[in-house]
PDB file of C-alpha atoms in Angstrom:
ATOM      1  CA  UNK A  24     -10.389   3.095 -13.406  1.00 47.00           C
ATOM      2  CA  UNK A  25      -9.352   6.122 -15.094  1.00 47.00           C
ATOM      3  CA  UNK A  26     -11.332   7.814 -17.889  1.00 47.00           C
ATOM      4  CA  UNK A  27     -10.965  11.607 -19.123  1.00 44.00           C
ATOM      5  CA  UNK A  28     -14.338  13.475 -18.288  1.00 47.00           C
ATOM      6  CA  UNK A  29     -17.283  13.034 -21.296  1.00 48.00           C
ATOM      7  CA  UNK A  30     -15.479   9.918 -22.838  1.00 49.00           C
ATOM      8  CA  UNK A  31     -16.654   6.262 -22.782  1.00 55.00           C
ATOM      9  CA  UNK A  32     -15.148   3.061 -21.844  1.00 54.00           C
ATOM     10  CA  UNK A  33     -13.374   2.097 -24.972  1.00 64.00           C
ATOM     11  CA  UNK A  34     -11.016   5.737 -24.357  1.00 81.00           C
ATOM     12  CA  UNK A  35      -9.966   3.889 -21.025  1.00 88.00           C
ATOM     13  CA  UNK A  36      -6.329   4.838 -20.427  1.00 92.00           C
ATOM     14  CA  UNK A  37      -5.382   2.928 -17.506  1.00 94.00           C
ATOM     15  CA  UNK A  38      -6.807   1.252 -14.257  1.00 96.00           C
ATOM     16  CA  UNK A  39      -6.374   2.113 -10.889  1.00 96.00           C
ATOM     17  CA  UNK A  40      -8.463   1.221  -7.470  1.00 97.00           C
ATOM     18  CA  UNK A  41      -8.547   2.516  -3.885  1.00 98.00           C
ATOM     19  CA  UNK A  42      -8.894   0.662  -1.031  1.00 98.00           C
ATOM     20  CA  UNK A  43      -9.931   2.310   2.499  1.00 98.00           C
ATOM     21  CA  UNK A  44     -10.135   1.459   6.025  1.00 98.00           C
ATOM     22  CA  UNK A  45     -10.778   2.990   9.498  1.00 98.00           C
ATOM     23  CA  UNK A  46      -8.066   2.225  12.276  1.00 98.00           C
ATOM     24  CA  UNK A  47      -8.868   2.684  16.169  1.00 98.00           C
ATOM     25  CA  UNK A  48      -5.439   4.910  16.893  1.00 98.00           C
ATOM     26  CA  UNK A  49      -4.635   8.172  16.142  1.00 98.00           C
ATOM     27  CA  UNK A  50      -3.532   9.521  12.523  1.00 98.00           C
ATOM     28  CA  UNK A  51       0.347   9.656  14.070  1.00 98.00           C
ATOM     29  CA  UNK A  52       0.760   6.272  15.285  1.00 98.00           C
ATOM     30  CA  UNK A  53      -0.752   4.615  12.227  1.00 98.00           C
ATOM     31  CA  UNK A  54       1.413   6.821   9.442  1.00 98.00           C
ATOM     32  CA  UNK A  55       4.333   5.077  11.751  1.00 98.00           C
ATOM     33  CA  UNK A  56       3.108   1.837  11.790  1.00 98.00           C
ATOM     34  CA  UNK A  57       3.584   2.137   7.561  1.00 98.00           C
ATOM     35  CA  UNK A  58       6.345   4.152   7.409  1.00 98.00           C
ATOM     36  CA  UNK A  59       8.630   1.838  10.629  1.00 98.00           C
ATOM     37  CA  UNK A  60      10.049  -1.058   8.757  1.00 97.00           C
ATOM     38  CA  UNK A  61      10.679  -2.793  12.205  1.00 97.00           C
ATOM     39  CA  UNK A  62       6.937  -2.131  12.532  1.00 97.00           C
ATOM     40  CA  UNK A  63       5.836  -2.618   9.255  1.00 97.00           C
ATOM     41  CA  UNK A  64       7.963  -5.858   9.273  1.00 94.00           C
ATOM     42  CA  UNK A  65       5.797  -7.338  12.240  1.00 94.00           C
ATOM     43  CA  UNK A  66       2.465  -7.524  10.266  1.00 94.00           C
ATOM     44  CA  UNK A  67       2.733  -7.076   6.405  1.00 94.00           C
ATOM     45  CA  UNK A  68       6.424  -7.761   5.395  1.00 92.00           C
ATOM     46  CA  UNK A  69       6.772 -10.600   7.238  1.00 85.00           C
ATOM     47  CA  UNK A  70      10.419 -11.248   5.406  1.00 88.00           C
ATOM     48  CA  UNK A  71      11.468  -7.849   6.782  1.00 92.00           C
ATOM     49  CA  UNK A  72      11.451  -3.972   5.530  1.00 95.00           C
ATOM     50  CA  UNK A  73      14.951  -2.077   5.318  1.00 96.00           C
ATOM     51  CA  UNK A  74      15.072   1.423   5.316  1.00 97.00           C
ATOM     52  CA  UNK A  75      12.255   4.229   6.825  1.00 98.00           C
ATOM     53  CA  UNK A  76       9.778   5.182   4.366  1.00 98.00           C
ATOM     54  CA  UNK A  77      11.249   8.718   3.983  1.00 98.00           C
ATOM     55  CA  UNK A  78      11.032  11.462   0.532  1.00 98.00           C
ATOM     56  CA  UNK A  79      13.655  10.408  -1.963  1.00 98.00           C
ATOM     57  CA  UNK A  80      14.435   7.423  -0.707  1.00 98.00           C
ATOM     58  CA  UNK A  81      14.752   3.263  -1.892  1.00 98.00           C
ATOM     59  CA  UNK A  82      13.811   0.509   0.893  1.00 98.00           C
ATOM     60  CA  UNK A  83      13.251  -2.825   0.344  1.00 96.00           C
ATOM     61  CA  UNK A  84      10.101  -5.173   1.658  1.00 96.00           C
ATOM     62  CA  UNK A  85      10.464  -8.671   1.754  1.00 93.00           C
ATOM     63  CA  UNK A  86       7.537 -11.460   2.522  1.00 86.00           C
ATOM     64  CA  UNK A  87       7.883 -14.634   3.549  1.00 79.00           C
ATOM     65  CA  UNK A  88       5.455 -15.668   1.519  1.00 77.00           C
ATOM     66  CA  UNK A  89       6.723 -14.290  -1.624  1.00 76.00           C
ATOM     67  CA  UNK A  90      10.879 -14.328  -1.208  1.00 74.00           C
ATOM     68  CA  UNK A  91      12.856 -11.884  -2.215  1.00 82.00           C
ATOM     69  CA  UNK A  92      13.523  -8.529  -1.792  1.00 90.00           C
ATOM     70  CA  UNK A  93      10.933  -6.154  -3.609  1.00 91.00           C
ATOM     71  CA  UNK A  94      12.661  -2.324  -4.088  1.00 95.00           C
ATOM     72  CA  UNK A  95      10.466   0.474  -3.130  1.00 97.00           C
ATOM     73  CA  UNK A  96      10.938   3.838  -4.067  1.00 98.00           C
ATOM     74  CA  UNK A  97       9.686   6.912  -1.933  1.00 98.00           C
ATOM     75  CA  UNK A  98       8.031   9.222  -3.658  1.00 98.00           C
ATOM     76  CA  UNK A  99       7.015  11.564  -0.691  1.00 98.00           C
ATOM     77  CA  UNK A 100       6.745  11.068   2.894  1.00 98.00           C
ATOM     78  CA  UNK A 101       4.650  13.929   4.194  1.00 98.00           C
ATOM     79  CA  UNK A 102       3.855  13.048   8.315  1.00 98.00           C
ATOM     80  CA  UNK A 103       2.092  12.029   9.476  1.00 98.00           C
ATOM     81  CA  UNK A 104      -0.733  12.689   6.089  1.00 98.00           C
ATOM     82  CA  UNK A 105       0.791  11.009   3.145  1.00 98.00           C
ATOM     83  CA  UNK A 106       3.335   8.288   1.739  1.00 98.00           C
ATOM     84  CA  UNK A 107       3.738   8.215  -1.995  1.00 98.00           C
ATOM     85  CA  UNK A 108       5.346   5.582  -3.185  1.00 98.00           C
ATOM     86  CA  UNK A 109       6.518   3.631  -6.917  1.00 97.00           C
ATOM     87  CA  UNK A 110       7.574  -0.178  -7.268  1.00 94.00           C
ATOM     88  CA  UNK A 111       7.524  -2.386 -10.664  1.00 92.00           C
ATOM     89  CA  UNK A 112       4.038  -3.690 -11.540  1.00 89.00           C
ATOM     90  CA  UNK A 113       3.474  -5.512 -14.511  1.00 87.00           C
ATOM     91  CA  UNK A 114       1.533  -4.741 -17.245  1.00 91.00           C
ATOM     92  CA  UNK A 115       1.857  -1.248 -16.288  1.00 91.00           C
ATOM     93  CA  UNK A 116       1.584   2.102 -18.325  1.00 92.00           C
ATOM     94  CA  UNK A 117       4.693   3.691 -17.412  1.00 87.00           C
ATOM     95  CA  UNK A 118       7.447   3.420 -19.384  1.00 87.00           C
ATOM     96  CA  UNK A 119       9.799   2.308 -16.340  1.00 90.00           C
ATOM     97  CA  UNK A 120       7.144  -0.339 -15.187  1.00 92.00           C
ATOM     98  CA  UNK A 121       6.417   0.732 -12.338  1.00 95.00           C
ATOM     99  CA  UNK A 122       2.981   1.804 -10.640  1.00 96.00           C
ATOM    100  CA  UNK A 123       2.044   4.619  -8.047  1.00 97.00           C
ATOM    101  CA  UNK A 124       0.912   3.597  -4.345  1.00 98.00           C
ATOM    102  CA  UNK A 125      -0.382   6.333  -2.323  1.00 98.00           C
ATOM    103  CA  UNK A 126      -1.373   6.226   1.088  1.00 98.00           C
ATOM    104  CA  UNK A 127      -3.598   8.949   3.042  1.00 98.00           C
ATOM    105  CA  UNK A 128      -4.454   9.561   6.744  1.00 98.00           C
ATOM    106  CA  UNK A 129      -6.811  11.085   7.958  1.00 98.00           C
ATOM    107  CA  UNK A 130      -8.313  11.397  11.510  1.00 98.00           C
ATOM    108  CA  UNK A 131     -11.417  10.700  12.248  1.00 98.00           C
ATOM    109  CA  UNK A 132     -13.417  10.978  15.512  1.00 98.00           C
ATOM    110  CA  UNK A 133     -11.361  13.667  17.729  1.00 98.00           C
ATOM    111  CA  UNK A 134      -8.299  11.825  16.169  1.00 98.00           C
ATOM    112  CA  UNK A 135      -9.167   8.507  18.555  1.00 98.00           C
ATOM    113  CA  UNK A 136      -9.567   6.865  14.841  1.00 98.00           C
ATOM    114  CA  UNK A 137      -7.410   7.219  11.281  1.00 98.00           C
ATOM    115  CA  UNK A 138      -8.753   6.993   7.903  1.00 98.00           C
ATOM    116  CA  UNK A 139      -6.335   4.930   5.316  1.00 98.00           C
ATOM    117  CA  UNK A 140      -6.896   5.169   2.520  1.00 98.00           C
ATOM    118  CA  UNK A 141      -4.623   3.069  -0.467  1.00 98.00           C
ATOM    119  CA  UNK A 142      -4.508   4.149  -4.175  1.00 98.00           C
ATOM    120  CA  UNK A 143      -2.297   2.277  -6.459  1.00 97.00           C
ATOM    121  CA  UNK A 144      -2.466   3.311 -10.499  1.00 96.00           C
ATOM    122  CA  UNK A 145      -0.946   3.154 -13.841  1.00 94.00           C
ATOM    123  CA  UNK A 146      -1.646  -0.691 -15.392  1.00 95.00           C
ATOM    124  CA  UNK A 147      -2.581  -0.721 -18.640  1.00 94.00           C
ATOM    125  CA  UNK A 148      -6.804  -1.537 -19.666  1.00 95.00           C
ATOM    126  CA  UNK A 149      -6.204  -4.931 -20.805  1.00 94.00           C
ATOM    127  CA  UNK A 150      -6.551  -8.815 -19.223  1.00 95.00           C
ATOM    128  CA  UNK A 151      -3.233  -9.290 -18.024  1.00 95.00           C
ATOM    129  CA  UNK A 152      -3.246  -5.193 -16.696  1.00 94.00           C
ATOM    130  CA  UNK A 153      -6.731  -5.842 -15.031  1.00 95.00           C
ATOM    131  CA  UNK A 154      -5.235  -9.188 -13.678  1.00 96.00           C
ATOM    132  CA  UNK A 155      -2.272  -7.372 -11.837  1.00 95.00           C
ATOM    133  CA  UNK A 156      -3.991  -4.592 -10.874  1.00 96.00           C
ATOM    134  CA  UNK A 157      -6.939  -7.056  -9.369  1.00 96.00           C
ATOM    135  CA  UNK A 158      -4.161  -9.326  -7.468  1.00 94.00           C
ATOM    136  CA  UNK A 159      -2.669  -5.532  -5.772  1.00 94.00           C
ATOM    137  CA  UNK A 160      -6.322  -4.277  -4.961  1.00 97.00           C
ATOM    138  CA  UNK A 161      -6.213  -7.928  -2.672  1.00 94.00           C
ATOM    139  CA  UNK A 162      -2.610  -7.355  -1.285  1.00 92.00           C
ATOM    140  CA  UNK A 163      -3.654  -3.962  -0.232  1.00 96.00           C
ATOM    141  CA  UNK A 164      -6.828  -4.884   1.254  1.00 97.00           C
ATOM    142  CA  UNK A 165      -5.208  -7.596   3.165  1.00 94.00           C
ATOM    143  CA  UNK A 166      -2.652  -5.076   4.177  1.00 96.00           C
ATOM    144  CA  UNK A 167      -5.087  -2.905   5.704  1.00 97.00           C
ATOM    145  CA  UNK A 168      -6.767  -5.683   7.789  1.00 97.00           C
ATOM    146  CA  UNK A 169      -3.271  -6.954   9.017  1.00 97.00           C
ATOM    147  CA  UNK A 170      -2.865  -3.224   9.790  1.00 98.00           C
ATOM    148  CA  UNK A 171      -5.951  -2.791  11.917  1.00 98.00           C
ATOM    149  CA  UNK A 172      -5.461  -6.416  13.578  1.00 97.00           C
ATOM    150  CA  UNK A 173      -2.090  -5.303  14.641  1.00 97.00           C
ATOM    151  CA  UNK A 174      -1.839  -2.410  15.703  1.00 97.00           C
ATOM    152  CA  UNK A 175      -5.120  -2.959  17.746  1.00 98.00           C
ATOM    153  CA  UNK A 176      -4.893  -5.952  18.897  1.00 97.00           C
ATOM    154  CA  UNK A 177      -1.311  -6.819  18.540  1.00 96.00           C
ATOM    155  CA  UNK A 178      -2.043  -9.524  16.285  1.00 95.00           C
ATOM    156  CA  UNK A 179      -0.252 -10.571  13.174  1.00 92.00           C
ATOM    157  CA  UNK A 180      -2.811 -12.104  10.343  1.00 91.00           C
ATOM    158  CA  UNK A 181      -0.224 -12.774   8.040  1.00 86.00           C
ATOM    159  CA  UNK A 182       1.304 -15.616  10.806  1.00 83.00           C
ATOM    160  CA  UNK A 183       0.412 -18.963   8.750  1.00 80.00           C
ATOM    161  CA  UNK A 184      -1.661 -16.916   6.191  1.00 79.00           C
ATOM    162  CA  UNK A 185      -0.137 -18.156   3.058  1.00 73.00           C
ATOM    163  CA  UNK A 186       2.150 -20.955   3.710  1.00 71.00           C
TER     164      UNK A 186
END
């Protein structure tokens, strides 16, 4: 959630949430296996990604479980730290729709390990915003364990997962 400093609950101007996790690979191969769509594609958009994740760019993710090509605009692609990125979200704040994912890395442990970390903002402090914004803080956290399960084990958790 995000408040202004010294206000109370009822000034609440919009929700957000972060989501973290700890991968066993370095920082450099992790940022790749986001920003590769033929990677990314192999454990999280199971319908396929098109295009890298690269500044001032538009790709598109697809899932098999939900059809049909979602656009995703690239905000900033800072390797192998950072991927900002914007895609529609209902019940969100901005005037275009859309809300703000950002990803972090960070290495941990000598760099044998990476710290993700996923923020996604801007839905407006109501049912249906907290609803939305709920139903992404589950997508991303099931994002991050397909992550970790593939790219350290080579296994893909989405496989089956919702159909």
């Amino acid at each position: 959630m995000t408040e202004s400093a010294g206000s109370s609950a009822t000034d609440l101007t919009e929700l957000s949430f972060t989501v973290t996790g700890r991968i066993a690979r370095p920082v450099v191969e992790t940022y790749e296996a986001v920003a590769d769509p033929d990677r990314l594609s192999r454990y999280f958009t199971t319908g396929g990604a098109q295009g890298r994740l690269e500044s001032g760019t538009e790709v598109t993710w697809d899932f098999a479980d939900f059809p049909g090509a979602f656009p995703v605009e690239v905000v900033e692609a800072s390797a192998p730290q950072r991927i900002v990125l914007r895609w529609d979200g209902e019940s969100a704040v901005d005037e275009s729709g859309m809300t703000t994912v950002t990803f972090t890395f960070s290495p941990l442990d000598g760099d044998t390990r990476t710290l993700v970390s996923i923020t996604e903002s801007a839905w407006h402090p109501t049912q249906d915003g907290a609803r939305n914004a709920f139903g992404n803080c589950m997508g991303w956290t099931g994002m991050l364990a397909a992550l970790k399960a593939w790219v350290e084990h080579g296994i893909n958790l989405r496989d089956g997962f919702y159909s």
